[in-house]
Structure formats: C-alpha cells, structure tokens
Amino acid sequence: MSFDARHLLGIEYLRPDAIRTLLDLADRYVDLNRSPQKHSTALAGLTQINMFFEASTRTQASFEIAGKRLGADVMNMAMQASSLKKGETLIDTALTLNAMHPDLLVVRHPHSGAVNLLAEKVNCAVLNAGDGRHEHPTQALLDALTIRRKKGRLHRLTVAICGDIAHSRVARSNILLLGKMENRLRLIGPPTLMPASIEEFGVEVYDDMREGLQGADVVMMLRLQKERMDGGFIPSEREYYHRWGLDAEKLSQAKPDAIVMHPGPMNRGVEIDGTIADDINRSVIQEQVEMGVAVRMAAMDLLARNLRAARESEGDAKGVII
Amino acid sequence: MSEQPLTLTNAILIDPEAGTEGPGWLRIENGMIAGTGTGAPPEGRTIDCGGKYLAPGIVDIGVKVCEPGERHKESYRTAGLAAAAGGVTTMITRPDTLPAIDSPEVLEFVTRRAREAAPVNIRHMAALTKGREGREMVEIGFLADAGAVAFTDCDRVVADTKVFSRCLTYARALGALVIAHPQEPILSRGAAATSGKFASLRGLSAVPPMAERLGLERDLAIVEMTGARYHADNLSTAVALPALRRAREAGLGVTAGVNIHHLTLNELDIGDYRTFFKLKPPLRSEEDRMAMIEAVREGLIDVISSMHTPQDEESKRLPFEEAASGAVGLETLLPAALRLWHGGHISLPALFCALALNPARLMGLPSGRLSKGAPADLVLFDPHKPFVLDRFRLRSKSKNTPFDGARMQGRVLATFVGGRQIFGKEGN
C-alpha cells in the first residue's frame, strides 16, 4: 500500500501516490455514505478520541460521524473547557489520554506545530484537524476529492485561492496538495493577508481579483479569519467585499464551468455573495461537506490499518499476541 | 597566590593582539603571564601541552545565570563549571534575573554568590532601567561604583525614546557602557521566527529582519545625539549591517556583537518545531548567517558571545509559539566557533579577537591577551578532536542546547584562571 504514514499531521509529509490512494478509498466511502446501510467495521474495536482545543462544530461533527460509521468507539473532548484551564500542559494531557489506550487521536489546536508535538508523545495514530496557521490536511484532501469528482482530474487545473491566505491553514494545506498534484495555483488577496515570501511556494500572486480569476477552473474562497487578526489588516469589511468578495461580476472572469468552493463557515457579504454560495450550478460547498466525511473515513481507515500492522509486527518481535 | 612559576611548553600560541599563531612556550608567575617565547623554555615546573593550541581564555558577554530567582535553571556554581569546561575564563552576566539586577543591593548579592560559588572570573552587568521596565533609569553611578561593568535591559527594548536618550546622556557623564539588543519592539511583537518562506510554511508568527535595522538606526541616532558609549549586541541580520558600517565610518565609536548561534545555525534548523532552536532574535536565513560571518571576519562585528540562556524542560516542551526562547552556550561556544575556522572563514587569532581580546577591552579588563603582565587566563584546546554532543553531559543545570546530537570538532583540554588550572586533567 502506498499510504504508509503513521500519523496524518500535514500534507507536507504525504507523497502524491499516498494522496491518490486515500482519495480512491474515499470515493468508495462516498458510495457507502449514500447507501441506506451506512455501516462498516473498519474501525471496530478501536477507540477514537476527538480533542478539540479550539471551538469547532463542523469538523468535529464530521470526524465523529466518520468514526461512528466505521464502527469505532468515539469520544469527544472539549479541551477549551478542560484541564488546560487548570494549568496542565499539552504534553501532560497527551500522556494522560495515552494511558487510556486510544487508537486514533483527532486533534485541533490554536498553535502551529502543537499536533506534531503531541504526536511525538503518544503511541496511537494522530490526525491533525487543524493546528494554528500551519495545516488542515483533511480539509485539503476533501477539497481535492471534490475537485477530482467535479472536474474528472486533479492535475493541470488552474486553481485560484482567494482571501485571507496569511491566517489560513486551509490555504497552506491546499497549496501543498494542489502543488504536489501539479496544478497551476494563483493566490489572490490583499497583500496584508499574504504570508511572507509566498511566491517562493511556486504560486502566482495577484492583488487584483479580476486578473487572478481569469481562466480559473476552480475558485476557492477562504473565510476572513477575524479571530486570528491582531491588528488592522483591512480597512473595512465593505471595502474588502468590494475588492476581494466573490460576486457574479468577478466570477465571470473565470471559466464558464468553474466551480466555487468554500471551507465554511461562510461570512456572506464579506468574502462571498450569498447568491453565488447558493447557486447549485457553481457552488460545490455542500458537496465539500459530504466529501469531508468520506475523506476522514478513508484517512482513519488507512491509519488504523497501518497501526494494526505496526502492532502485529511489534507483537511478532516480542513473541506475544496483542 | 605565590605558587612557584609554571611554564606551559610545546604549545601553539594564539595571540589575538599580535595576530599570530605559532609554536612556543608561555610562562606564568604569580597568576600573571610572565612572558612567551620559542626555543628552550625556562627552568622550573613545566606542563607539556603536547603541541595543542593555547589561547587567551574566552570572555563571554551576556551570560545569564539564573540567580536570583530561577536557581533551578542555573546557579553560579553550575554556570561556573560549565564556563570552565568551555574555556570561558570570564563571564559577563546579564541582569535579566528575577528580580532584575537593578539596584546596588541585588548587585551585591550576585557578586557574593559569584565569588563563593564559581571558579572563573565573573563581572556583572546591571539593568539600564528599574525592573527593566523602560520607565526610570537605575542608579547608574552607585551600580558602577559597586562594580557593574555595563548597563542593559537585554532583550527588552527601552521603547520610550525620551527615557532612552536620558539614560544615555546620564551614562555618558559617568563613562558607563550601555548595551542594547536592537529591535523595533512593536514590529517584532509576538514573533517566534524570522519572516520568510520557512515561517510561512510552518505557520509561525514572524518578524521581518528590517525590525532589527529599525531598532539599530534608532539607537545609533540617539548615540549620535548623546555621545554615550554603546554596544549593539545580538545582531543577526544582513540588513542591519550597513547602518552599523555607516556609524563606524562616521566615527561614532560604537561596537557590536553577535550570538554564536546566529553564526552557526539558520531558520531551517527549527525543522518540525524544535523549540531548542527558538531564540530571540530568531534564527535567520542562510544569507543572514553568511553576512554575519563576513562581518565578524572583516571586524565590523567585534564580539562573539554564547548568549547563554538556560531554560528548563517545562519552558521548552510546549508548542513552538508558546515555548521560551534561548539556548545554553557556555560549553558549546568554542567548538561551535571553531566551525567557522574549520570552514575556512576566519583565522584562529581573528577568532580569539572576537572571543577574548575585544570583549575584554570593551569591558575594560586586562585579559584576552598573551602579553607579559596580562592575567594568566588561558584555554588549552585541541581544535581537531571530534565528538558528538550529548546534552545530558553538559554541566549546566539546563540542557537546552540546539547542538544536541551534533557532530562537533574541538575540545577544551585545560582551562587556567589567574594561573591556576580549574579544568582538565592535571599535568595535561
């Protein structure tokens, strides 16, 4: 199998063939999810813990449904309200949980790299559900699956990512993934919301949205992350909407069959016009949510297979059955 | 001490003052260097150096010993042992303790602790403003009388230019040296890395290198206005160097220092969020590193220091942005600095100018030289001896070195302070 990772910490660590393997399996889970009997036993007997150090409704629900459909015992821990308030460090929390023998740990954390740190300290498979401004790998994978199903391929497409790139882990993971799959990437947004030296990532950078959208196959909008901004990055939401909000007029620059994506939750009237978001001929936002569950099922299934294989070979080495 | 005279024979003498390096002997009498020579050594007690390198002991400006306040991170005893093992014969300590060394009483406490616990020479710097808060100047006169060799708020910038210019004006009248780590405090707020591709990839909050130049330009303007003695320490970026060069050419008489880590490591060493590589200012790009090496080579940067900053495991085992900054460096300063020599960037006499002679001169100390009458503060080392660094074998209480597991070359064989051997095998 070409997916040999122990954890899913970021797209950076995945090879293109591993990405393809994961998406192929996710396609099969889409079919399962659309059937009346939505159960599989891929994770039967395994324990999945969702640790969210940052508030999340959608991603947490998606991981929870994915785990339950695969037969795992799923537990949610809202960490903002938990022991961190009592001064416990991330590593102590991880060690405490590790002692309960979870098999899959799904982690979201407000600090970049926190999930990598945690993964070093536990013996289970860790899935990054978003760490600071670093990565959000399952989001990029579900976006990739959506694109592949809508466009019939995941290479040689012109993809425009628009908006608040600087604060977005979704953008980072997507830039890495779409780059690895050999697409043409354009980043569009105000220069205050572009990360430093971003042009070194092999992307084209546009200040002007109309110019950047020309001939795009995919238009990926990002949420303006008001909660991550510690100063004035834009003068006002209305000026932002005027220049970088997606409306019908700007979208007309893209290819006629271009699809519109958004990782949600949307700020209607800030980064996207509500009528475009709701236009079933252009917007694939609901499909993205659907693909999210399938991609997370595939990711957990593959990691669980690797985990079982690793435990078996460990058991062989020790001469015991585990 | 009136021990009998001692001659260190069969050594390669590195004399930064003369800029020479060659075989010879060195004679110690009453804790002082009594002379050097080639050919037959004088009569009396001798130690055969076995053809290894003998240089003035390192004078390390900006060592943090965590007394008072955080003795669990480093004490005068452990810092002193680490210094001895690293060939550092004089530590110039930082005042960023808890509480800060900002009054003659605290200075008296650390002076006493240093005297009773450490085997090497120690001089102390004091804070420039009370509590390092940037609001009121300390009693510069009393502190200087009590032995403070320089005044610095360390990594905290005195943001209020009125306060800073008054501090410098007052310091000038007393001939006191002011040391700053130049940085624009608002632009650099909250930064954990240097801005660029790497920080963007890792999603870390970053500071542009230009923030250092902004801070340095501001300081230099105030130095020009007040005429104070000023040392810009912990410089790390190529963009700051032209400002320094212009000030030098204008005859401003400022000096500058660099941290050894900015000469030997770059931002990519952070890798997957390795917090032992989190420094302040952060590790910079490879272009910056090369520019700093060149600045040392040409003498634009005068001093290399370890900026020894002990942090316990708890302060470092955190997500990168939350982790504490700083690295220990007393024991790795020499082998790390020798990387520049092994790489062909700098000669040994020039290296010891930056490690010993220049910092001693800056602090008004007679050491850092091999001339007759200088104190016999010496380091005997083998620059070729390879080893793999194991952080748990460091003598510092804190083990936060970025060189853990690194292949290094250069071992201290013996360290002498005032003619007395304080480290190394007896009769080495």
XYZ file of C-alpha atoms in Angstrom, chain B residues 33-303:
271
model
C 51.748 35.909 32.164
C 55.474 36.465 32.681
C 56.457 36.002 29.063
C 56.299 33.851 25.978
C 58.983 32.561 23.689
C 60.165 29.969 21.273
C 63.117 27.673 21.695
C 64.225 26.282 25.052
C 61.744 27.020 27.855
C 62.950 28.499 31.161
C 63.849 26.318 34.154
C 61.268 25.192 36.710
C 57.919 23.470 36.779
C 56.527 22.774 33.301
C 53.427 21.324 31.694
C 53.847 19.819 28.232
C 50.924 20.949 26.059
C 51.584 18.194 23.556
C 51.556 20.516 20.566
C 47.979 21.667 21.237
C 46.618 25.196 20.972
C 46.942 27.730 23.806
C 44.871 30.904 23.621
C 43.584 33.600 25.950
C 40.526 32.386 27.843
C 37.157 33.380 26.415
C 35.434 36.485 27.767
C 31.723 35.813 27.299
C 29.458 38.857 27.371
C 25.806 38.249 28.150
C 25.724 35.036 30.156
C 22.512 34.506 32.045
C 22.976 32.915 35.434
C 19.532 32.473 36.877
C 20.314 33.834 40.333
C 18.395 35.404 41.881
C 15.015 33.907 41.099
C 15.401 30.784 38.999
C 18.250 28.858 40.523
C 16.658 25.601 39.346
C 17.648 26.643 35.815
C 21.243 27.675 36.523
C 23.297 28.682 39.537
C 26.650 30.404 39.838
C 28.133 27.053 40.721
C 26.859 25.215 37.627
C 27.396 28.144 35.262
C 30.946 28.433 36.591
C 31.640 24.745 35.993
C 30.160 24.963 32.509
C 32.286 28.009 31.762
C 35.452 26.271 32.969
C 34.683 23.262 30.772
C 34.031 25.553 27.824
C 37.248 27.548 28.129
C 35.360 30.650 29.280
C 37.551 32.334 31.891
C 35.412 35.445 32.359
C 31.634 35.573 32.342
C 29.909 38.922 31.997
C 26.467 38.160 33.372
C 23.127 39.547 32.304
C 20.737 41.371 34.642
C 17.520 39.805 33.310
C 17.013 37.840 36.506
C 14.027 37.785 38.892
C 14.205 40.389 40.283
C 16.380 42.231 37.776
C 19.841 43.338 38.868
C 18.796 46.950 39.063
C 19.977 48.085 42.494
C 23.317 48.008 44.329
C 21.772 45.591 46.852
C 20.922 42.945 44.250
C 24.292 43.509 42.616
C 25.981 42.934 45.955
C 24.063 39.656 46.353
C 25.125 38.265 42.986
C 28.696 39.466 43.470
C 28.889 37.498 46.711
C 27.263 34.414 45.158
C 29.648 34.567 42.212
C 32.693 34.859 44.463
C 31.788 31.909 46.693
C 30.497 29.525 44.019
C 32.219 29.945 40.679
C 35.757 29.024 39.657
C 36.002 31.586 36.835
C 36.125 35.395 36.803
C 32.732 36.999 36.862
C 31.696 40.578 36.207
C 28.114 41.721 36.258
C 26.052 43.945 34.077
C 23.159 45.874 35.593
C 19.789 46.809 34.144
C 19.510 50.175 32.447
C 16.024 50.895 33.780
C 14.365 49.821 37.020
C 12.825 46.381 36.703
C 13.842 46.527 33.016
C 10.520 48.279 32.513
C 11.832 51.107 30.375
C 10.467 53.881 32.570
C 13.052 55.072 35.101
C 16.824 54.796 34.901
C 18.656 52.781 37.545
C 21.225 54.304 39.914
C 23.905 54.125 37.269
C 26.502 55.813 39.495
C 26.009 53.625 42.559
C 25.852 50.484 40.435
C 29.037 51.429 38.573
C 30.738 52.058 41.912
C 29.535 48.650 43.091
C 31.150 47.005 40.081
C 28.611 46.953 37.250
C 30.608 46.870 34.005
C 27.745 47.755 31.670
C 24.063 48.630 31.650
C 21.470 46.785 29.619
C 17.804 45.862 29.610
C 18.784 42.828 27.498
C 16.072 41.669 25.118
C 13.649 44.336 26.296
C 13.933 47.467 24.235
C 13.545 50.796 26.028
C 10.736 51.841 23.729
C 10.325 55.343 25.157
C 12.940 57.360 23.288
C 12.842 60.122 25.879
C 13.760 57.670 28.642
C 16.393 56.009 26.471
C 18.060 59.260 25.451
C 18.145 60.451 29.076
C 19.674 57.139 30.167
C 22.365 57.511 27.515
C 23.021 61.140 28.357
C 23.414 60.294 32.042
C 25.541 57.239 31.273
C 27.868 59.345 29.136
C 28.633 61.653 32.038
C 29.756 58.634 34.081
C 31.545 56.955 31.196
C 29.228 53.949 31.566
C 28.787 51.460 28.743
C 25.219 50.829 27.512
C 24.415 47.565 25.728
C 21.236 47.034 23.744
C 19.715 44.257 21.642
C 18.350 46.469 18.863
C 14.851 45.648 17.712
C 11.723 47.557 16.781
C 9.543 46.365 19.661
C 6.141 46.722 18.031
C 7.004 45.184 14.663
C 8.626 42.233 16.424
C 5.862 41.690 18.974
C 4.804 38.081 19.365
C 7.234 36.785 16.754
C 8.567 33.250 17.020
C 10.535 33.066 13.744
C 12.087 35.248 11.081
C 9.681 36.091 8.300
C 10.162 34.212 5.059
C 9.253 31.002 3.309
C 10.045 28.773 6.266
C 7.902 30.676 8.783
C 5.093 30.845 6.235
C 5.268 27.100 5.654
C 5.216 26.356 9.354
C 2.519 28.944 10.030
C 4.575 30.735 12.666
C 4.210 34.389 13.584
C 7.302 36.107 12.279
C 9.325 39.299 12.465
C 10.838 40.879 9.357
C 14.644 41.337 9.560
C 14.063 45.023 8.946
C 12.790 45.352 12.530
C 16.383 44.910 13.677
C 17.621 47.675 11.430
C 14.833 49.986 12.588
C 15.899 49.391 16.184
C 19.579 49.827 15.416
C 19.053 53.026 13.403
C 17.053 54.497 16.254
C 19.712 53.612 18.808
C 22.502 54.972 16.623
C 20.676 58.272 16.195
C 20.350 58.602 19.960
C 24.011 57.638 20.421
C 24.963 60.351 17.953
C 22.834 62.817 19.877
C 24.117 61.889 23.346
C 27.672 60.694 22.757
C 27.265 57.681 25.036
C 29.389 54.509 24.859
C 27.177 51.962 23.123
C 27.460 48.298 22.177
C 24.815 46.759 19.896
C 24.612 43.116 20.901
C 22.848 40.087 19.458
C 22.753 41.426 15.895
C 21.543 38.840 13.427
C 20.544 40.329 10.081
C 22.297 41.452 6.923
C 20.037 44.499 6.577
C 21.256 45.927 9.899
C 24.929 45.853 8.914
C 25.031 48.872 6.545
C 23.666 51.040 9.381
C 26.431 49.797 11.653
C 29.035 50.400 8.978
C 27.860 53.978 8.402
C 28.012 54.692 12.136
C 31.543 53.293 12.291
C 32.642 55.348 9.313
C 31.124 58.437 10.883
C 33.403 57.832 13.867
C 30.608 57.088 16.310
C 32.780 54.590 18.193
C 30.037 52.007 18.606
C 30.816 48.313 18.871
C 28.706 45.290 18.033
C 28.269 41.662 18.969
C 26.735 38.500 17.584
C 25.434 35.359 19.215
C 27.281 32.166 18.198
C 24.005 30.522 17.193
C 23.398 33.151 14.524
C 26.811 32.286 13.059
C 26.330 28.530 13.007
C 22.597 27.818 12.570
C 19.771 29.109 10.402
C 15.958 29.132 10.407
C 15.717 25.742 8.688
C 17.305 24.089 11.724
C 13.981 24.653 13.514
C 12.664 21.787 11.358
C 9.488 20.344 12.816
C 9.053 22.932 15.546
C 12.153 22.072 17.577
C 11.907 24.528 20.440
C 15.597 24.273 21.430
C 16.149 26.308 18.264
C 13.797 29.056 19.386
C 15.952 32.099 20.077
C 15.427 35.809 20.421
C 16.078 37.277 17.903
C 15.044 34.186 15.948
C 17.396 32.136 13.795
C 17.637 33.876 10.446
C 18.106 32.932 6.812
C 21.297 31.402 5.440
C 22.057 34.718 3.667
C 21.888 36.487 7.016
C 24.140 33.896 8.615
C 26.762 34.276 5.897
C 26.582 38.081 6.175
C 27.189 37.876 9.930
C 30.225 35.618 9.418
C 31.622 38.058 6.888
C 31.013 40.942 9.327
C 32.992 39.123 12.020
C 35.767 38.329 9.569
C 36.181 41.931 8.488
C 35.899 43.249 12.057
C 32.596 45.077 11.648
C 31.261 42.823 14.391
C 33.682 42.894 17.322
C 32.403 40.259 19.707
